[in-house]
Amino acid sequence: MRQLPNPQPGPIQVVSFTGKNALIDRPVYAQRVEQLLAAGARGVVLNLPEDFALPLRLPGRLPLDLPSPCFSALQTNLDCPLSLVLARNYPHLVLVTQAAPGARITQVYNHFQSFTEDGEQYRYPLESLLVVQGRDTRFLEPPQVYRDTAAVMRGPLTLATVAGLTTQKWAGVQPLTQTQGVRLSPPGSVPIQDSQAVCAGGCRDVQDKIIVLGPAGELVRTPWGTMDRLEAQAQTIRAALNQDYYRVLSAPCQGSVVLGIGLLWWWFLQYRPWPWFMYGLGVAGWLGITGLALGVGGVLLPVFFGLGALVCIQATHWVMELTGQLEQLRRAERQAILNQARKLLYRVATDIHDQQLQQLKLVMDDLEASLDQPQAQVIDHSLDQLEQIGRGIRNELGNLRSLADKLEISPQLKQGLDQGIRALVDEAQHKGELLLPVRLELASLAEPLTESSWLDAREDIFRFFREAFTNALRHGQGGTYLAISLKRTLEGAELVVENDGAAPFQESGYGTKAMNTISQSLPGGRWEREWLTGGRVRVSLTWTMAKR
């Protein structure tokens, strides 16, 4: 005699059934079910092996220990033992079937069901026994309408999910009216035990438990990854019994949560009060809201919606801020190129004024002096000088054109002045132009990359370094070292190029003139070349630079 169960069932237990012989698997499965019920199980969830989907009736009377209704004069019905178990104990059983993907068609196992004498009606309501494995174990769903795969039964059936019917039959929980997500535990939280071990000598420790019985090994996907189908069923039933599922708030409530958090985030982005403090406060607030939502009623999804809104707002702000910085950098680079163009024009105009125009003035003076007594020799000399002046002006303009085509921010300087210097030294070593041991002490200057004045000055400083570096290569290859340093000073920065093995050379010429021009164009710029003992020469450039 079965004892009256407690109002709430005990723990969920998973018992696996492993088939070994097609002739005896079905009778043995039916025997296991009866043993579990006789031992006091609250109910058994039946997951049938795959080969149970088709009827199995063999000709003749087989030597098997089966109930007498399972034999006839012509055949042995191997489906009969389980059919009798279902007929006697259907209030304590749930039979699981699976729907075809994307369709409302399912297998109802008519060969295991009991019909009336005319074969037109089931002896029990099929909806009270048959359930459908949910399409996704994360959800509990309200009953759905299905049709029989074999089209044997008349009319459609409204079938619930495993957890829905199980909790209604054995715990008095009303069927669901909307889809709800259950909280599952990691795989392995519900152990799977073998049926032979559990029921050896009588099923033990199953009193008032819900037993999930079936073949193990089929995996389903869950939020925790893949999980055995039997364990997933057990966890879903447990979550439904404990009402441990996510509740979805109404659309107005969700909108209010998203709007409120969004306005708070907008206020933070707008005024930026103590950024790190506010970030910490925001994270603590979200964790608090999440904990409150879980504790009060499992209202977690709206919190995730709010978090998603915050992430989107923050990402949008970051993208806009980054876009603004890139645009500011492009404007600064364009302005720096314009500044370089102005300096180039000024330098060319100055060179023409100081050289060709001065020579032209001398020629004109000579011609004017010889107007009273023209001499062929003076005129020929003047014509030669005029031709030379024209050639010089054309050369200056040609240089201007070629340099104008190359006006851009030096690619080596994109990562900073120190990296540009390092790249130039590496290139010289790679080409075999620099054979001396090199000592580099290059510090990052924390450059104001969005200021066009600095980008313009950086180009000039790099040009200065190129000139000093070229001199070191030309005059110091017989030395023992080349030292290059770039560092911050109290008032700005300093660039030093030092080498030995160089004999004193003339300090005039185009290179020295370019160095003078560059140092004068820099804020607080100053450069000097020092001849030290041992044939060492030290070239330094200093300039003022705002601290960052």
XYZ file of C-alpha atoms in Angstrom:
548
model
C 0.000 0.000 0.000
C 1.357 3.443 -0.950
C 1.684 5.916 1.890
C 0.025 9.322 1.676
C 2.765 11.690 0.468
C 3.726 14.927 2.151
C 2.349 18.171 0.682
C 5.759 18.928 -0.860
C 7.823 16.186 -2.516
C 11.344 15.404 -1.444
C 14.481 15.949 -3.513
C 14.659 15.147 -7.203
C 16.624 12.004 -8.030
C 17.936 10.974 -11.453
C 18.123 7.237 -12.195
C 19.595 6.071 -15.484
C 18.407 3.016 -17.382
C 20.809 1.255 -19.716
C 19.292 -1.154 -22.231
C 21.144 -4.392 -22.970
C 18.797 -6.702 -24.866
C 15.886 -5.637 -27.061
C 13.855 -8.706 -25.957
C 13.914 -7.846 -22.276
C 14.573 -4.081 -22.149
C 10.886 -3.123 -22.124
C 9.810 -5.615 -19.424
C 12.833 -4.664 -17.306
C 12.031 -0.952 -17.705
C 8.436 -1.596 -16.570
C 9.753 -3.606 -13.608
C 12.018 -0.691 -12.560
C 9.080 1.698 -12.615
C 6.976 -0.573 -10.408
C 9.888 -1.073 -7.996
C 10.379 2.691 -7.619
C 6.673 3.309 -7.007
C 6.454 0.406 -4.552
C 9.398 1.861 -2.612
C 7.451 5.081 -2.006
C 8.512 7.410 -4.844
C 6.178 10.392 -5.185
C 6.227 9.989 -8.956
C 8.381 8.841 -11.851
C 9.192 10.851 -14.974
C 9.563 8.332 -17.797
C 12.108 9.022 -20.535
C 11.883 6.054 -22.892
C 14.869 4.722 -24.845
C 14.925 5.637 -28.515
C 14.099 2.107 -29.705
C 10.860 2.161 -27.662
C 9.292 4.470 -30.253
C 8.022 1.540 -32.383
C 5.798 -1.348 -31.249
C 7.477 -4.677 -30.533
C 5.338 -7.804 -30.981
C 7.052 -11.088 -31.777
C 5.402 -14.235 -33.170
C 4.868 -17.153 -30.851
C 4.983 -17.481 -27.079
C 8.426 -16.472 -25.844
C 9.821 -17.956 -22.605
C 9.627 -14.698 -20.669
C 8.160 -13.940 -17.263
C 5.380 -11.581 -18.404
C 1.819 -11.002 -17.219
C -0.701 -13.326 -18.915
C -2.417 -10.516 -20.905
C 0.873 -10.039 -22.755
C 0.531 -13.441 -24.509
C -1.850 -14.515 -27.225
C -2.087 -17.590 -29.379
C -0.066 -16.027 -32.167
C 2.365 -13.522 -30.578
C 4.059 -12.075 -27.528
C 3.425 -8.373 -26.855
C 6.602 -6.927 -25.325
C 4.925 -3.505 -24.965
C 2.287 -4.976 -22.652
C 4.185 -4.800 -19.290
C 4.804 -1.047 -19.544
C 1.274 -0.501 -20.858
C -0.162 -2.225 -17.773
C 2.084 -0.139 -15.498
C 0.852 3.055 -17.162
C -2.778 2.008 -16.850
C -2.487 1.159 -13.125
C -0.258 4.045 -12.012
C -0.772 6.943 -14.442
C -1.495 9.453 -11.605
C 2.072 8.843 -10.403
C 3.707 8.825 -13.816
C 4.690 11.374 -16.422
C 5.658 10.122 -19.884
C 8.061 12.394 -21.785
C 7.910 12.808 -25.535
C 9.779 15.175 -27.806
C 8.299 17.462 -30.425
C 9.757 17.689 -33.890
C 11.854 20.869 -34.260
C 9.749 23.808 -35.432
C 6.517 21.759 -35.543
C 3.601 20.873 -33.273
C 3.916 17.155 -34.011
C 4.968 14.622 -31.410
C 5.053 10.901 -30.648
C 2.336 9.839 -28.183
C 3.440 6.182 -27.785
C 0.027 4.689 -28.580
C 1.453 1.163 -28.317
C 1.988 1.781 -24.587
C -1.417 3.422 -23.985
C -4.606 1.686 -22.829
C -7.769 2.062 -24.929
C -11.414 1.237 -24.375
C -12.877 -1.936 -25.843
C -13.829 -0.225 -29.093
C -10.319 1.249 -29.393
C -11.655 4.782 -29.861
C -10.890 6.330 -26.461
C -8.044 6.302 -23.962
C -8.835 4.854 -20.562
C -7.350 7.995 -18.931
C -6.854 11.603 -20.006
C -3.739 11.552 -22.122
C -2.946 15.169 -21.139
C -2.546 13.969 -17.521
C 0.209 11.543 -18.499
C 2.002 12.771 -21.604
C 4.321 15.793 -21.578
C 6.599 17.432 -24.115
C 10.298 18.038 -23.554
C 10.708 21.815 -23.689
C 12.463 23.203 -26.751
C 14.820 25.066 -24.426
C 15.540 23.895 -20.894
C 15.898 27.494 -19.737
C 12.167 28.069 -20.062
C 8.939 26.866 -18.583
C 6.167 27.214 -21.123
C 2.389 27.093 -20.919
C 0.681 24.084 -22.539
C 0.775 23.967 -26.339
C -1.336 22.173 -28.913
C 0.250 19.174 -30.640
C -0.727 16.537 -33.172
C 0.221 12.859 -33.134
C 3.053 11.850 -35.451
C 1.190 8.713 -36.533
C -2.191 10.521 -36.719
C -3.794 7.686 -34.727
C -5.608 9.770 -32.109
C -8.568 11.907 -32.983
C -8.135 15.642 -32.602
C -5.181 17.612 -31.197
C -3.780 17.385 -27.667
C -2.844 20.246 -25.346
C 0.370 19.069 -23.716
C 2.387 20.731 -20.962
C 6.131 20.642 -20.432
C 7.809 18.215 -18.055
C 8.169 20.680 -15.173
C 4.704 22.147 -15.759
C 2.742 18.870 -15.442
C 5.035 17.368 -12.798
C 4.614 20.275 -10.396
C 0.855 20.388 -11.039
C 0.309 16.666 -10.368
C 2.619 16.157 -7.394
C 2.911 19.570 -5.724
C -0.344 21.321 -6.548
C 1.354 24.137 -8.459
C -0.993 25.698 -10.981
C -0.016 25.431 -14.649
C 1.864 28.349 -16.116
C 0.164 31.074 -18.116
C 3.302 32.651 -19.578
C 6.814 31.669 -20.515
C 9.236 31.917 -17.611
C 12.969 31.275 -17.350
C 14.241 28.996 -14.611
C 17.572 29.304 -12.850
C 19.643 26.198 -13.384
C 22.741 25.092 -11.485
C 26.015 23.980 -13.105
C 26.154 20.457 -14.596
C 26.702 17.773 -11.981
C 24.575 19.450 -9.325
C 22.106 16.552 -9.519
C 23.991 13.226 -9.632
C 22.895 10.489 -12.047
C 22.661 7.021 -10.454
C 22.364 3.698 -12.241
C 19.022 1.935 -11.822
C 20.642 -1.441 -11.080
C 22.586 0.092 -8.188
C 19.538 1.924 -6.825
C 17.131 -1.010 -7.073
C 19.442 -3.901 -6.263
C 17.575 -5.866 -3.563
C 14.730 -3.312 -3.560
C 14.877 0.387 -4.410
C 16.349 2.362 -1.516
C 16.184 6.015 -0.494
C 13.437 7.003 -2.931
C 10.673 7.646 -0.390
C 8.556 10.657 -1.451
C 11.042 11.669 -4.163
C 10.403 12.560 -7.768
C 12.424 10.142 -9.892
C 13.611 11.016 -13.391
C 14.177 7.677 -15.141
C 15.640 7.101 -18.582
C 18.764 6.516 -20.664
C 21.605 8.911 -19.875
C 24.005 10.444 -22.346
C 21.848 12.746 -24.463
C 23.077 16.316 -24.028
C 21.114 19.540 -24.197
C 22.373 23.108 -24.148
C 21.839 25.226 -21.054
C 23.176 28.587 -19.837
C 25.923 26.576 -18.090
C 26.894 24.718 -21.254
C 25.887 21.191 -22.235
C 24.106 19.068 -19.645
C 22.617 15.595 -19.612
C 18.939 15.715 -20.579
C 17.870 13.826 -17.456
C 19.710 16.223 -15.144
C 18.327 19.214 -17.054
C 14.801 17.864 -16.510
C 15.505 17.310 -12.823
C 16.894 20.820 -12.356
C 13.971 22.366 -14.243
C 11.454 20.484 -12.077
C 13.305 21.495 -8.905
C 13.382 25.151 -9.964
C 9.654 25.076 -10.757
C 8.833 23.447 -7.388
C 10.845 26.114 -5.568
C 9.463 28.919 -7.760
C 13.060 29.724 -8.611
C 12.680 31.475 -11.937
C 13.029 34.853 -13.506
C 9.980 37.019 -13.633
C 9.626 39.512 -16.444
C 8.221 42.869 -15.383
C 5.604 44.613 -17.418
C 6.727 46.838 -20.268
C 6.052 50.105 -18.332
C 8.165 48.890 -15.401
C 10.990 47.856 -17.681
C 10.808 51.196 -19.467
C 10.926 53.043 -16.143
C 14.025 51.135 -15.040
C 15.827 51.766 -18.316
C 14.796 55.434 -18.422
C 15.800 56.076 -14.810
C 19.214 54.474 -15.114
C 19.743 56.140 -18.490
C 18.974 59.606 -17.071
C 21.323 58.971 -14.161
C 24.089 57.958 -16.558
C 23.429 60.973 -18.780
C 23.771 63.238 -15.736
C 27.068 61.592 -14.873
C 28.419 61.953 -18.419
C 27.259 65.548 -18.587
C 28.800 66.810 -15.348
C 31.516 64.225 -14.556
C 31.554 64.603 -10.759
C 34.630 62.782 -9.400
C 34.860 60.184 -12.190
C 36.392 57.246 -10.353
C 34.153 57.751 -7.355
C 31.097 57.826 -9.601
C 32.212 54.733 -11.489
C 32.559 52.867 -8.209
C 29.217 54.196 -7.012
C 27.592 53.109 -10.271
C 28.944 49.564 -10.015
C 27.920 49.303 -6.352
C 24.463 50.621 -7.207
C 23.980 48.118 -9.988
C 25.100 45.235 -7.760
C 22.685 46.450 -5.095
C 19.789 46.630 -7.538
C 20.638 43.151 -8.834
C 20.750 41.664 -5.342
C 17.488 43.366 -4.388
C 15.797 42.170 -7.546
C 16.913 38.590 -6.982
C 15.945 38.636 -3.324
C 12.533 40.202 -3.779
C 11.297 38.080 -6.619
C 13.822 37.094 -9.205
C 13.247 40.246 -11.265
C 16.562 40.120 -13.064
C 15.856 40.698 -16.748
C 14.918 44.402 -16.414
C 18.167 44.982 -14.555
C 20.032 43.482 -17.488
C 18.032 45.731 -19.807
C 19.110 48.710 -17.735
C 22.702 47.543 -17.765
C 22.496 47.126 -21.521
C 21.225 50.687 -21.831
C 24.108 51.949 -19.700
C 26.638 50.026 -21.769
C 25.164 51.405 -24.996
C 25.171 54.967 -23.653
C 28.735 54.643 -22.404
C 29.900 53.035 -25.646
C 28.225 55.804 -27.661
C 29.886 58.424 -25.482
C 33.296 56.777 -25.879
C 32.862 56.539 -29.646
C 31.825 60.194 -29.891
C 34.714 61.234 -27.649
C 37.193 59.207 -29.686
C 35.782 60.587 -32.938
C 36.142 64.119 -31.574
C 39.750 63.465 -30.559
C 40.573 62.055 -34.000
C 38.959 65.038 -35.699
C 40.861 67.404 -33.412
C 44.093 65.571 -34.249
C 43.372 65.825 -37.984
C 42.721 69.562 -37.663
C 45.954 69.978 -35.706
C 47.895 68.057 -38.379
C 46.388 70.172 -41.168
C 47.276 73.362 -39.307
C 50.805 72.072 -38.676
C 51.238 71.382 -42.395
C 50.059 74.929 -43.183
C 52.580 76.273 -40.689
C 55.321 74.232 -42.343
C 54.265 75.605 -45.737
C 54.434 79.191 -44.452
C 57.908 78.579 -43.030
C 59.028 76.987 -46.262
C 57.805 79.951 -48.316
C 59.435 82.351 -45.895
C 62.757 80.513 -46.024
C 62.763 80.351 -49.836
C 61.847 84.028 -50.079
C 64.599 84.859 -47.604
C 67.159 82.813 -49.539
C 66.211 84.486 -52.828
C 66.356 87.894 -51.184
C 69.700 87.269 -49.512
C 71.384 85.691 -52.541
C 69.898 86.166 -56.000
C 68.286 89.550 -55.376
C 71.478 90.895 -53.814
C 73.454 89.663 -56.804
C 70.868 91.241 -59.102
C 71.321 94.560 -57.310
C 75.080 94.394 -57.868
C 74.585 93.622 -61.564
C 72.199 96.534 -61.943
C 74.704 98.814 -60.208
C 77.441 97.688 -62.640
C 75.205 98.239 -65.654
C 74.144 101.645 -64.398
C 77.780 102.670 -63.894
C 78.698 101.668 -67.469
C 75.826 103.477 -69.182
C 78.034 106.456 -70.134
C 80.776 104.273 -71.645
C 79.327 100.871 -72.496
C 81.911 98.113 -72.570
C 81.333 94.727 -74.173
C 83.259 92.976 -71.431
C 81.022 94.455 -68.676
C 77.854 93.635 -70.583
C 78.951 90.026 -71.200
C 79.850 89.638 -67.527
C 76.479 91.078 -66.489
C 74.650 88.733 -68.829
C 76.496 85.753 -67.331
C 75.585 86.917 -63.845
C 71.936 87.416 -64.846
C 71.862 83.887 -66.269
C 73.362 82.546 -63.044
C 70.804 84.495 -60.984
C 67.958 83.083 -63.094
C 69.312 79.583 -62.677
C 69.518 80.079 -58.911
C 65.927 81.346 -58.714
C 64.703 78.409 -60.802
C 66.553 76.006 -58.502
C 64.993 77.612 -55.427
C 61.505 77.400 -56.945
C 62.123 73.797 -58.019
C 63.192 72.899 -54.506
C 60.106 74.659 -53.211
C 57.874 72.612 -55.537
C 59.459 69.291 -54.549
C 59.289 70.115 -50.847
C 55.661 71.248 -51.145
C 54.740 67.849 -52.585
C 56.219 66.211 -49.486
C 54.524 68.425 -46.920
C 52.931 66.101 -44.381
C 53.344 64.951 -40.822
C 56.370 62.660 -40.801
C 55.137 59.057 -40.481
C 57.977 58.273 -38.052
C 56.567 60.832 -35.613
C 53.033 59.414 -35.399
C 53.978 57.560 -32.216
C 55.975 60.432 -30.738
C 59.282 62.259 -31.181
C 61.254 59.618 -29.290
C 59.928 56.851 -31.541
C 60.703 58.900 -34.650
C 64.323 59.348 -33.546
C 64.613 55.648 -32.736
C 63.163 54.714 -36.154
C 65.677 56.955 -37.970
C 68.615 55.422 -36.076
C 67.345 51.885 -36.749
C 67.011 52.678 -40.445
C 70.597 53.952 -40.635
C 71.875 50.819 -38.909
C 69.829 48.581 -41.196
C 71.247 50.295 -44.311
C 74.800 50.025 -42.991
C 75.237 53.795 -42.787
C 75.778 53.719 -39.003
C 78.552 51.450 -37.815
C 79.265 53.017 -34.405
C 77.929 51.609 -31.136
C 74.857 53.662 -30.220
C 73.674 54.691 -26.766
C 70.025 55.778 -26.812
C 68.355 57.467 -23.852
C 65.015 58.521 -25.275
C 62.203 59.499 -22.914
C 58.602 60.082 -23.943
C 57.719 63.767 -23.685
C 53.956 63.374 -23.061
C 53.322 65.384 -26.202
C 50.175 67.522 -26.717
C 49.167 65.699 -29.891
C 46.086 67.828 -30.551
C 47.998 71.137 -30.622
C 49.054 72.198 -34.104
C 51.825 74.413 -32.720
C 53.513 71.389 -31.146
C 53.121 69.222 -34.277
C 54.756 72.039 -36.274
C 57.558 72.411 -33.720
C 58.065 68.645 -33.605
C 58.678 68.571 -37.348
C 61.339 71.293 -36.924
C 62.974 69.441 -34.025
C 63.061 66.253 -36.070
C 64.654 68.162 -38.963
C 67.231 69.546 -36.532
C 68.014 66.027 -35.297
C 68.373 64.783 -38.868
C 70.933 67.496 -39.584
C 72.919 66.750 -36.404
C 72.673 62.997 -37.034
C 73.873 63.416 -40.617
C 76.882 65.435 -39.416
C 77.717 62.693 -36.899
C 77.586 60.069 -39.658
C 79.682 62.181 -42.007
C 82.401 63.285 -39.594
C 82.393 60.734 -36.761
C 82.544 57.255 -38.303
C 86.122 56.933 -37.091
C 85.045 57.306 -33.469
C 84.026 54.809 -30.815
C 80.454 55.781 -29.939
C 77.354 57.824 -30.768
C 75.109 58.967 -27.898
C 71.614 60.367 -28.427
C 69.406 61.529 -25.579
C 65.960 63.120 -25.343
C 64.616 64.133 -21.966
C 62.401 66.520 -20.089
C 63.938 69.455 -18.221
C 62.519 71.811 -15.639
C 61.419 74.301 -18.286
C 60.925 72.090 -21.326
C 62.974 69.460 -23.137
C 66.503 68.830 -24.409
C 67.853 66.882 -27.379
C 71.574 65.967 -27.400
C 73.676 64.251 -30.083
C 77.240 63.464 -29.026
C 80.026 61.504 -30.714
C 83.801 61.302 -30.814
C 86.396 60.908 -33.566
C 85.360 64.091 -35.388
C 87.942 66.696 -36.366
C 86.800 70.311 -35.972
C 84.989 71.416 -39.131
C 83.639 74.680 -40.470
C 80.507 75.687 -38.584
C 79.027 77.697 -41.417
C 76.975 76.515 -44.354
C 73.439 75.427 -45.088
C 73.209 72.930 -42.203
C 74.296 75.437 -39.572
C 71.976 78.044 -41.053
C 69.062 75.580 -40.909
C 69.860 74.786 -37.267
C 69.881 78.491 -36.434
C 66.547 79.009 -38.188
C 64.937 76.046 -36.435
C 66.116 77.030 -32.956
C 64.851 80.577 -33.489
C 61.408 79.289 -34.526
C 60.977 77.135 -31.399
C 59.524 78.608 -28.196
C 62.542 79.373 -26.009
C 64.714 77.553 -28.566
C 68.475 77.510 -28.203
C 71.152 75.302 -29.697
C 74.932 75.030 -29.448
C 77.788 72.903 -30.748
C 80.540 72.189 -28.228
C 83.992 70.847 -29.044
C 85.128 68.723 -26.142
C 88.398 66.992 -25.342
C 89.279 63.769 -27.092
C 87.754 64.821 -30.399
C 84.258 64.744 -28.973
C 81.533 67.024 -30.296
C 78.252 67.673 -28.557
C 75.236 69.244 -30.290
C 72.307 70.193 -28.061
C 68.916 71.776 -28.652
C 66.670 73.038 -25.847
C 63.178 74.480 -25.975
C 60.376 75.301 -23.582
C 57.408 72.981 -23.350
C 54.331 73.056 -21.143
C 54.068 70.351 -18.502
C 51.198 67.865 -18.782
